[in-house]
Amino acid sequence: MKYSINKFTAGALFAVAAMTASCSSDYLNTSPSESVEPGAAYSTTTRAYNTLNGIAKVMTTQQSYYTQGFAGENAIIRLFECLPSQNYNYNAYAAGWAPLHNQTFHFQSTRIYDSYAWTYYYQIITNANALLENIDKAKGPDFERQFIKASALTFRAYAFEKLAHYYCYRWQDSNNGASRGLPLRLDTSTGELKASTLAETYQQIYKDCQEAIDLFTQSGKTRSTSESWIPDLNTAHAVYARAALTRQDYATALAQAKLAENDRPLMKAADYATGFYKPTDEWILGSYGGDTEQNWYWAFGAQNACNGYYATSQSTGAGTIGHELISRIPNNDARKQLFITEDKFTSINTHDNSQVNQTYGVIAKNMVNGEITNATVYHEADSIVKKHQVSGLSPAYASGYIYLDGQMKFWVTAQPGVSYVPFIRSSEMVLIEAEANYFLGNTADAQAALVRLNASTDRTPGYTCTKTGQDLFDEIKDYRELELWGEGSAWSDYKRWNIPVVRKTFAQGGNAHPAVAKTINPADGNKWTWVIPSNEIDYNNVLKDE
């Protein structure tokens, strides 16, 4: 029997309903129960709110049909955004992961990589639809129903917006939105459904966001900073802003980004030194990351944190930022302090293989046998790591393998990967303002947005911006890549900008493994667009010729 993605996502409804049927003051601190009727999850507003927790849980849960590491946003951030981008390296595994780095799977509709994002985001959509169909019948105060409905609409808009990045052409290649968009499933039916146009897809995202904004406003209800996994008014504005930016609707993007920042103050420079592992006021949406919901080796932090399982016990490191990018950033920048860059050494020759391995980027240590190849450089690297250690957390890079330009941005509070992960922050909204103003021709406002992000927060003390034209765009691009590094937007940014990914080896002045030191042009790989998965077409046959 043919496997059906839509049946898979529909089947997840019962699982979420079962997990959320009992009340909890914490994030989904409940156990599945086979005896629970799915309708019970929506019988009261309290239970319906727990169902919102269940949708958030999908964003961090290992998807059973897939293999190790396919755990919601963790997989999206890593496989769909970081690896194929220009300025994220994971050289220890680069040769094995080269097809993803180099975007060679986009036409291969039977690959799990092609179907994963489709399956995962339609699972969120299906669960949001079930909540929307039932919430009006839930017993409880009107303001709670309004808030829950708004959150579900925001989840749905978030998922459609992300799907458009991966499975649709960039807006400038769409003939003003006439190209294929997405099947817009707005209820729990699972029959055949044609894809809407890309313009209609964005219209639906806008509609969901606006309805959510109206309902959030009517409800008057807010959520605490610590409950970052539940969408709120700021989240709806932020998703709206993201969609408008990708659609090149810059006036809307600008207006919505400003609204998304309300009551979400920007982090100060000192906040960066404390590491990214718990919500701050700046987080507009993020994951739950307490040890009561342990995701074990499939958690984001297991592989992506500088003190996570891999960096603690393996030789792999935890990812490095592009060498050329980070070298353009002033040395006193608070964000640059999160990376093990050459300016922090008394003396280091980044082209000397005994000091920095010219294939992998490991500092003064042999990848095969762990032998120290240059004690002076190695011990200085170790002292840099210790200097930037976050107090109270386990040591970074306890394995002893330290990489040039390695990150100390993401941390875990417990092994192998316990931490919260940001999905949207208000800093991104300021960067959307900068980009939107640039394309609207508002040069002074674009410059001012960069100054507000960098100087007013002391992230780059003394920062000013007088650049114009292409130089200004390059400045916006650099600070967006720096600010949001590793958070899951890098590949989509380059697709939206319609510019090539250019990775260079150490010999060429970069820090990428030779297997992925490639130039990937905007027209390559089906214009950076994943094809509709074959399993979806088998089930939803009307998509066959689209």
Coordinates of C-alpha atoms in Angstrom, one line a residue:
M1 CA 0.0 0.0 0.0
K2 CA 1.3 3.4 -0.9
Y3 CA 2.5 5.6 2.0
S4 CA 0.6 8.8 2.2
I5 CA 2.1 11.9 3.7
N6 CA -1.3 13.4 4.3
K7 CA -2.5 10.3 6.0
F8 CA 0.6 10.4 8.1
T9 CA -0.1 14.0 9.2
A10 CA -3.8 13.2 9.8
G11 CA -2.8 10.2 11.9
A12 CA -0.8 12.5 14.1
L13 CA -4.0 14.2 15.2
F14 CA -4.8 11.3 17.6
A15 CA -1.3 11.3 19.0
V16 CA -1.5 15.0 19.8
A17 CA -5.0 14.8 21.2
A18 CA -3.9 11.9 23.5
M19 CA -0.8 13.7 24.7
T20 CA -2.7 16.9 25.5
A21 CA -5.9 15.6 27.1
S22 CA -4.7 16.1 30.7
C23 CA -3.9 19.5 32.2
S24 CA -0.4 20.6 32.8
S25 CA 1.1 23.8 34.0
D26 CA 4.4 22.9 32.3
Y27 CA 5.1 22.2 28.6
L28 CA 3.2 19.1 27.6
N29 CA 4.1 17.3 30.9
T30 CA 1.6 14.6 30.1
S31 CA 1.6 11.0 28.9
P32 CA -0.1 9.5 25.8
S33 CA -3.2 7.5 26.7
E34 CA -4.9 5.1 24.2
S35 CA -8.2 5.5 26.0
V36 CA -8.4 9.2 25.3
E37 CA -11.0 10.4 22.7
P38 CA -9.4 13.0 20.4
G39 CA -12.4 15.3 21.0
A40 CA -11.5 15.5 24.6
A41 CA -8.5 17.6 23.7
Y42 CA -10.8 20.4 22.7
S43 CA -13.6 20.0 25.2
T44 CA -12.4 23.0 27.4
T45 CA -10.2 25.9 26.7
T46 CA -7.7 24.5 29.3
R47 CA -7.4 21.3 27.3
A48 CA -7.3 23.2 24.0
Y49 CA -4.4 25.2 25.4
N50 CA -2.6 22.0 26.1
T51 CA -3.2 21.0 22.5
L52 CA -1.3 24.1 21.5
N53 CA 1.5 22.7 23.6
G54 CA 1.1 19.5 21.6
I55 CA 1.6 21.4 18.3
A56 CA 4.7 23.0 19.8
K57 CA 5.9 19.5 20.8
V58 CA 5.8 18.4 17.2
M59 CA 8.5 21.1 16.5
T60 CA 11.0 19.2 18.7
T61 CA 9.9 15.6 18.5
Q62 CA 11.7 12.8 16.6
Q63 CA 9.4 12.0 13.6
S64 CA 9.0 8.2 13.8
Y65 CA 8.7 7.6 10.0
Y66 CA 12.1 9.2 9.5
T67 CA 15.6 8.3 10.8
Q68 CA 17.9 9.7 13.5
G69 CA 18.0 13.5 13.7
F70 CA 14.7 14.3 12.0
A71 CA 13.2 16.1 15.0
G72 CA 11.2 19.1 13.8
E73 CA 12.9 22.5 13.6
N74 CA 16.2 20.8 14.6
A75 CA 16.3 19.0 11.2
I76 CA 15.0 22.1 9.3
I77 CA 17.6 24.4 10.8
R78 CA 20.4 22.0 10.2
L79 CA 19.7 20.2 7.0
F80 CA 17.6 22.7 5.1
E81 CA 19.2 26.0 6.2
C82 CA 22.6 25.7 7.8
L83 CA 24.3 23.0 5.7
P84 CA 23.4 24.3 2.2
S85 CA 24.3 27.9 3.2
Q86 CA 27.5 29.8 2.6
N87 CA 28.7 30.6 6.1
Y88 CA 28.0 27.5 8.1
N89 CA 30.6 24.8 8.1
Y90 CA 30.6 21.3 9.7
N91 CA 33.8 20.1 8.2
A92 CA 34.2 16.8 10.1
Y93 CA 31.1 15.5 8.2
A94 CA 31.3 17.7 5.1
A95 CA 32.3 14.9 2.7
G96 CA 29.4 12.7 3.8
W97 CA 26.9 15.5 3.9
A98 CA 28.1 17.0 0.6
P99 CA 24.9 16.3 -1.3
L100 CA 23.0 18.5 1.1
H101 CA 25.7 21.2 1.3
N102 CA 25.8 21.3 -2.5
Q103 CA 22.0 21.1 -3.1
T104 CA 22.1 18.0 -5.3
F105 CA 18.9 16.3 -3.9
H106 CA 16.3 18.8 -5.1
F107 CA 15.1 16.8 -8.0
Q108 CA 15.1 13.4 -6.1
S109 CA 11.4 13.1 -5.1
T110 CA 11.9 9.7 -3.4
R111 CA 14.6 11.0 -0.9
I112 CA 13.6 11.4 2.7
Y113 CA 15.3 14.8 2.6
D114 CA 12.8 15.9 -0.1
S115 CA 9.7 14.7 1.8
Y116 CA 10.7 15.6 5.4
A117 CA 10.0 19.3 5.4
W118 CA 6.7 18.7 3.5
T119 CA 5.6 16.0 6.0
Y120 CA 6.7 17.8 9.1
Y121 CA 5.1 21.2 8.3
Y122 CA 1.8 19.6 7.0
Q123 CA 1.7 17.8 10.3
I124 CA 1.7 21.2 12.1
I125 CA -0.9 22.4 9.6
T126 CA -3.2 19.4 10.1
N127 CA -3.0 19.7 13.9
A128 CA -3.7 23.5 13.7
N129 CA -6.7 22.8 11.5
A130 CA -8.1 20.3 14.0
L131 CA -7.8 22.8 16.7
L132 CA -9.4 25.5 14.6
E133 CA -12.4 23.2 13.7
N134 CA -13.1 22.5 17.4
I135 CA -12.1 25.5 19.5
D136 CA -15.4 27.4 19.1
K137 CA -17.1 24.5 21.0
A138 CA -14.6 24.5 23.9
K139 CA -16.1 25.5 27.2
G140 CA -14.3 28.4 28.8
P141 CA -13.9 32.2 28.6
D142 CA -14.1 33.9 25.2
F143 CA -10.7 35.5 25.6
E144 CA -9.1 32.1 26.0
R145 CA -10.8 30.8 22.9
Q146 CA -9.7 33.8 21.0
F147 CA -6.1 33.5 22.1
I148 CA -6.0 29.7 21.3
K149 CA -7.6 30.2 17.9
A150 CA -5.1 33.0 17.1
S151 CA -2.2 30.8 18.1
A152 CA -3.4 27.9 15.9
L153 CA -3.7 30.3 12.9
T154 CA -0.2 31.6 13.6
F155 CA 1.2 28.0 13.7
R156 CA -0.5 27.3 10.3
A157 CA 0.8 30.5 8.8
Y158 CA 4.3 29.7 10.1
A159 CA 4.2 26.3 8.5
F160 CA 2.9 27.5 5.1
E161 CA 5.5 30.3 5.1
K162 CA 8.3 27.8 5.7
L163 CA 7.0 25.4 3.0
A164 CA 7.0 28.1 0.4
H165 CA 10.7 28.6 1.0
Y166 CA 11.5 25.0 0.2
Y167 CA 8.9 23.9 -2.4
C168 CA 8.1 27.0 -4.3
Y169 CA 10.1 29.3 -6.7
R170 CA 11.5 32.5 -5.3
W171 CA 9.1 35.4 -5.9
Q172 CA 11.2 37.0 -8.6
D173 CA 11.0 33.7 -10.6
S174 CA 7.3 33.2 -10.1
N175 CA 5.9 35.5 -12.8
N176 CA 4.4 37.7 -10.1
G177 CA 3.0 34.8 -8.1
A178 CA 1.6 32.8 -11.1
S179 CA 3.8 29.8 -10.5
R180 CA 2.8 26.8 -8.4
G181 CA 2.3 27.4 -4.7
L182 CA 1.1 24.9 -2.1
P183 CA -2.0 22.8 -1.6
L184 CA -3.7 25.0 1.0
R185 CA -5.3 22.5 3.4
L186 CA -7.5 24.6 5.6
D187 CA -9.4 21.8 7.3
T188 CA -8.8 18.2 8.3
S189 CA -10.1 16.6 5.1
T190 CA -7.5 14.4 3.3
G191 CA -8.8 14.2 -0.2
E192 CA -7.0 15.3 -3.4
L193 CA -6.3 19.0 -3.5
K194 CA -4.6 21.0 -6.2
A195 CA -1.9 23.4 -5.4
S196 CA -2.8 27.1 -5.3
T197 CA -0.6 29.7 -7.0
L198 CA 2.3 31.2 -5.1
A199 CA 0.3 34.5 -5.0
E200 CA -2.7 32.7 -3.5
T201 CA -0.4 30.9 -1.0
Y202 CA 0.9 34.2 0.3
Q203 CA -2.6 35.7 0.4
Q204 CA -3.6 32.8 2.7
I205 CA -0.6 33.4 4.9
Y206 CA -1.4 37.1 5.1
K207 CA -5.0 36.2 5.9
D208 CA -4.1 33.8 8.7
C209 CA -1.7 36.3 10.2
Q210 CA -4.2 39.2 10.1
E211 CA -7.0 37.1 11.6
A212 CA -4.6 36.0 14.3
I213 CA -3.6 39.6 15.0
D214 CA -7.3 40.6 15.3
L215 CA -8.0 37.7 17.7
F216 CA -5.0 38.2 19.8
T217 CA -5.9 41.9 20.2
Q218 CA -9.5 41.1 21.1
S219 CA -8.4 38.5 23.7
G220 CA -6.2 40.9 25.5
K221 CA -4.2 37.8 26.7
T222 CA -0.4 37.6 26.6
R223 CA 2.0 34.9 27.4
S224 CA 5.2 35.1 29.5
T225 CA 8.6 35.4 28.0
S226 CA 9.5 32.0 29.4
E227 CA 6.6 30.3 27.5
S228 CA 8.3 31.1 24.2
W229 CA 6.9 28.0 22.4
I230 CA 3.4 29.4 22.3
P231 CA 2.7 31.9 19.4
D232 CA 1.4 35.3 20.5
L233 CA 0.6 38.7 19.0
N234 CA 4.3 39.4 18.3
T235 CA 4.7 36.0 16.6
A236 CA 1.8 36.7 14.2
H237 CA 3.3 40.0 13.2
A238 CA 6.7 38.4 12.8
V239 CA 5.5 35.6 10.6
Y240 CA 3.6 38.3 8.6
A241 CA 6.8 40.3 8.2
R242 CA 8.8 37.2 7.1
A243 CA 6.2 36.3 4.5
A244 CA 6.0 39.8 3.1
L245 CA 9.8 40.1 2.9
T246 CA 10.1 36.8 1.0
R247 CA 7.2 38.0 -1.3
Q248 CA 9.2 41.2 -1.8
D249 CA 6.2 43.2 -0.4
Y250 CA 8.6 45.5 1.4
A251 CA 6.1 48.1 2.7
T252 CA 4.1 45.3 4.5
A253 CA 7.3 43.7 5.7
L254 CA 8.5 47.0 7.2
A255 CA 5.1 47.7 8.9
Q256 CA 4.7 44.2 10.4
A257 CA 8.3 44.0 11.6
K258 CA 8.0 47.2 13.6
L259 CA 4.8 45.8 15.2
A260 CA 6.5 42.5 16.0
E261 CA 9.2 44.3 18.1
N262 CA 6.7 45.8 20.6
D263 CA 7.6 44.7 24.1
R264 CA 10.4 42.5 22.8
P265 CA 13.5 44.7 23.6
L266 CA 16.7 43.9 21.9
M267 CA 19.4 42.0 23.9
K268 CA 22.3 44.1 25.2
A269 CA 25.9 43.1 24.5
A270 CA 26.3 41.5 28.0
D271 CA 23.4 39.2 27.2
Y272 CA 25.4 37.5 24.4
A273 CA 28.1 36.4 26.8
T274 CA 25.6 34.3 28.7
G275 CA 24.9 32.1 25.7
F276 CA 21.9 31.0 23.7
Y277 CA 20.1 28.3 25.7
K278 CA 17.2 29.9 27.5
P279 CA 14.5 32.5 26.4
T280 CA 15.0 36.2 26.8
D281 CA 12.6 39.1 26.3
E282 CA 13.9 39.2 22.7
W283 CA 12.6 35.7 21.8
I284 CA 9.4 36.0 19.8
L285 CA 9.1 32.2 19.2
G286 CA 11.3 29.3 20.3
S287 CA 11.3 25.7 21.5
Y288 CA 10.7 24.3 24.9
G289 CA 14.0 23.1 26.4
G290 CA 13.6 21.9 29.9
D291 CA 15.0 18.5 31.0
T292 CA 11.4 17.3 31.7
E293 CA 11.0 16.9 27.9
Q294 CA 14.3 15.4 27.1
N295 CA 14.9 14.8 23.3
W296 CA 18.1 12.9 23.8
Y297 CA 20.5 12.6 20.9
W298 CA 18.0 14.2 18.5
A299 CA 17.9 17.5 20.3
F300 CA 19.4 20.6 18.6
G301 CA 22.0 21.0 21.3
A302 CA 23.4 17.5 21.0
Q303 CA 25.2 18.4 17.8
N304 CA 24.9 22.1 17.6
A305 CA 26.0 23.3 21.1
C306 CA 29.6 23.9 22.0
N307 CA 29.1 21.8 25.2
G308 CA 26.7 19.4 23.7
Y309 CA 27.3 15.6 23.3
Y310 CA 29.2 15.8 20.1
A311 CA 31.6 18.6 21.1
T312 CA 32.0 16.9 24.5
S313 CA 32.8 13.4 23.3
Q314 CA 33.6 13.5 19.6
S315 CA 36.1 15.2 17.3
T316 CA 33.4 16.9 15.2
G317 CA 33.2 20.3 16.9
A318 CA 29.8 22.2 16.8
G319 CA 30.0 24.2 13.5
T320 CA 32.0 27.1 12.4
I321 CA 31.1 30.5 10.9
G322 CA 32.5 31.4 7.4
H323 CA 36.0 32.8 7.8
E324 CA 35.6 35.6 5.3
L325 CA 32.4 36.8 6.9
I326 CA 33.6 36.8 10.5
S327 CA 36.9 38.5 9.4
R328 CA 34.8 41.5 8.2
I329 CA 33.2 42.0 11.6
P330 CA 35.0 44.4 14.0
N331 CA 36.9 42.6 16.7
N332 CA 35.1 44.4 19.5
D333 CA 31.7 43.1 18.3
A334 CA 29.9 41.1 21.1
R335 CA 28.7 38.5 18.6
K336 CA 32.2 38.0 17.3
Q337 CA 33.2 37.2 20.8
L338 CA 31.1 34.0 20.4
F339 CA 33.5 32.6 17.8
I340 CA 37.1 31.3 18.1
T341 CA 38.6 33.7 15.6
E342 CA 42.2 34.5 14.8
D343 CA 42.2 38.0 16.3
K344 CA 42.0 36.4 19.7
F345 CA 45.4 34.6 19.4
T346 CA 48.7 36.2 20.2
S347 CA 50.0 34.6 17.0
I348 CA 48.5 32.1 14.6
N349 CA 49.1 31.2 11.0
T350 CA 45.8 30.0 9.6
H351 CA 47.6 28.6 6.5
D352 CA 50.1 26.5 8.5
N353 CA 48.8 22.9 8.6
S354 CA 50.5 22.2 11.9
Q355 CA 48.6 25.1 13.5
V356 CA 45.3 24.8 11.6
N357 CA 44.4 21.6 9.8
Q358 CA 43.9 22.8 6.2
T359 CA 41.1 20.3 5.4
Y360 CA 39.0 20.3 8.6
G361 CA 40.0 23.5 10.5
V362 CA 41.0 21.8 13.8
I363 CA 43.5 24.0 15.7
A364 CA 46.8 22.3 16.4
K365 CA 45.5 18.8 16.8
N366 CA 45.5 15.7 14.6
M367 CA 42.0 14.6 13.5
V368 CA 43.1 10.9 13.3
N369 CA 45.0 10.2 16.6
G370 CA 44.4 13.4 18.6
E371 CA 48.1 14.2 18.8
I372 CA 48.9 17.9 19.5
T373 CA 50.8 19.3 16.5
N374 CA 51.6 22.7 18.0
A375 CA 51.4 23.0 21.7
T376 CA 51.7 26.8 21.9
V377 CA 48.8 27.4 19.5
Y378 CA 46.7 24.6 21.0
H379 CA 47.0 25.8 24.5
E380 CA 46.1 29.3 23.5
A381 CA 43.0 28.0 21.7
D382 CA 42.1 26.2 24.9
S383 CA 42.5 29.3 27.0
I384 CA 40.3 31.3 24.6
V385 CA 37.6 28.6 25.1
K386 CA 37.9 28.8 28.8
K387 CA 37.8 32.6 28.8
H388 CA 34.4 32.5 27.1
Q389 CA 33.0 29.7 29.2
V390 CA 29.5 30.3 30.4
S391 CA 29.4 30.1 34.2
G392 CA 27.4 27.2 35.6
L393 CA 27.4 25.1 32.4
S394 CA 29.5 22.1 31.5
P395 CA 32.8 22.9 29.7
A396 CA 32.8 23.8 26.0
Y397 CA 34.7 21.5 23.7
A398 CA 35.6 19.1 26.4
S399 CA 36.7 16.6 23.7
G400 CA 39.7 18.8 23.1
Y401 CA 38.9 19.3 19.5
I402 CA 38.7 23.1 18.8
Y403 CA 38.1 24.6 15.4
L404 CA 39.1 27.9 13.9
D405 CA 36.0 30.1 13.8
G406 CA 34.2 27.6 16.0
Q407 CA 31.2 28.8 17.8
M408 CA 30.4 29.4 21.5
K409 CA 26.9 30.7 20.8
F410 CA 24.7 27.7 21.5
W411 CA 24.9 25.8 24.9
V412 CA 23.1 23.1 26.7
T413 CA 22.1 22.9 30.3
A414 CA 22.3 19.1 30.5
Q415 CA 23.5 16.3 28.3
P416 CA 23.2 15.3 25.6
G417 CA 21.4 18.3 24.2
V418 CA 19.0 20.0 26.7
S419 CA 18.4 23.6 25.8
Y420 CA 15.8 26.1 24.4
V421 CA 16.3 27.2 20.8
P422 CA 15.2 30.5 19.3
F423 CA 13.1 30.4 16.1
I424 CA 12.3 34.1 15.8
R425 CA 13.9 37.0 17.7
S426 CA 13.2 40.8 17.6
S427 CA 16.7 41.3 16.2
E428 CA 15.5 39.6 13.0
M429 CA 12.7 42.1 12.8
V430 CA 15.1 45.1 13.0
L431 CA 17.1 43.4 10.2
I432 CA 13.9 43.0 8.2
E433 CA 13.3 46.8 8.7
A434 CA 16.8 47.5 7.4
E435 CA 16.4 45.3 4.3
A436 CA 12.8 46.5 3.5
N437 CA 13.9 50.1 3.8
Y438 CA 16.9 49.5 1.6
F439 CA 14.7 48.1 -1.2
L440 CA 12.1 50.8 -0.7
G441 CA 14.9 53.4 -1.3
N442 CA 14.8 54.6 2.3
T443 CA 18.6 54.7 2.7
A444 CA 18.7 56.8 5.9
D445 CA 16.1 54.5 7.6
A446 CA 18.0 51.4 6.6
Q447 CA 21.2 52.8 8.0
A448 CA 19.4 53.8 11.2
A449 CA 18.1 50.3 11.7
L450 CA 21.6 48.9 11.6
V451 CA 22.8 51.5 14.1
R452 CA 19.9 50.7 16.4
L453 CA 20.8 47.0 16.3
N454 CA 24.5 47.4 16.7
A455 CA 25.3 50.6 18.5
S456 CA 22.3 51.2 20.8
T457 CA 22.7 47.7 22.2
D458 CA 26.5 48.0 22.5
R459 CA 26.9 44.9 20.3
T460 CA 29.3 46.9 18.2
P461 CA 30.4 49.9 20.3
G462 CA 30.8 53.0 18.3
Y463 CA 29.1 51.6 15.2
T464 CA 28.0 54.0 12.6
C465 CA 26.7 53.5 9.1
T466 CA 27.1 55.9 6.1
K467 CA 27.2 53.2 3.4
T468 CA 24.9 53.5 0.4
G469 CA 24.0 51.4 -2.6
Q470 CA 25.5 47.9 -2.9
D471 CA 27.8 48.6 0.0
L472 CA 24.8 49.2 2.3
F473 CA 23.1 46.0 1.1
D474 CA 26.3 44.1 1.8
E475 CA 26.4 45.6 5.3
I476 CA 22.8 44.5 5.9
K477 CA 23.6 41.0 4.6
D478 CA 26.7 40.6 6.7
Y479 CA 25.0 41.7 9.9
R480 CA 22.0 39.5 9.2
E481 CA 24.2 36.5 8.7
L482 CA 26.2 37.3 11.9
E483 CA 23.2 38.0 14.0
L484 CA 21.1 34.9 13.0
W485 CA 24.0 32.5 12.4
G486 CA 22.9 28.9 13.1
E487 CA 19.3 29.9 13.8
G488 CA 17.8 28.6 10.5
S489 CA 17.5 31.4 7.9
A490 CA 20.8 31.4 6.1
W491 CA 19.9 29.3 3.0
S492 CA 16.5 31.0 2.6
D493 CA 18.1 34.4 2.8
Y494 CA 20.4 33.6 -0.1
K495 CA 17.5 32.2 -2.1
R496 CA 15.5 35.3 -1.5
W497 CA 18.4 37.5 -2.4
N498 CA 19.0 35.6 -5.6
I499 CA 22.7 35.4 -5.1
P500 CA 25.1 32.5 -5.3
V501 CA 26.5 30.5 -2.4
V502 CA 30.3 30.7 -2.7
R503 CA 32.4 28.5 -0.4
K504 CA 36.2 28.5 -0.4
T505 CA 38.9 26.2 1.0
F506 CA 41.6 27.4 3.5
A507 CA 44.0 27.8 0.5
Q508 CA 41.5 30.1 -1.1
G509 CA 41.0 32.2 2.0
G510 CA 37.9 30.5 3.4
N511 CA 37.4 27.6 5.8
A512 CA 35.3 25.1 4.0
H513 CA 36.1 21.4 3.4
P514 CA 37.2 20.8 -0.2
A515 CA 34.2 18.5 -0.8
V516 CA 31.8 21.5 -0.3
A517 CA 34.0 24.4 -1.5
K518 CA 31.7 25.0 -4.4
T519 CA 29.8 27.9 -6.1
I520 CA 26.1 27.2 -6.3
N521 CA 24.3 29.7 -8.6
P522 CA 20.7 30.8 -8.2
A523 CA 19.6 28.9 -11.2
D524 CA 21.1 25.6 -10.0
G525 CA 19.1 22.8 -8.3
N526 CA 15.7 23.7 -9.8
K527 CA 16.3 27.3 -8.8
W528 CA 16.9 26.0 -5.2
T529 CA 13.5 24.4 -5.1
W530 CA 12.7 21.0 -3.8
V531 CA 10.2 19.0 -5.9
I532 CA 6.9 17.8 -4.5
P533 CA 7.7 14.4 -2.8
S534 CA 6.6 11.4 -4.8
N535 CA 4.7 10.0 -1.8
E536 CA 2.5 13.1 -1.8
I537 CA 1.8 12.8 -5.5
D538 CA 1.0 9.1 -5.2
Y539 CA -1.7 10.1 -2.8
N540 CA -2.7 13.5 -4.1
N541 CA -2.6 12.6 -7.8
V542 CA -3.8 16.0 -9.0
L543 CA -0.3 17.4 -8.1
K544 CA 1.3 15.0 -10.7
D545 CA 1.6 17.5 -13.5
E546 CA 2.1 20.7 -11.5

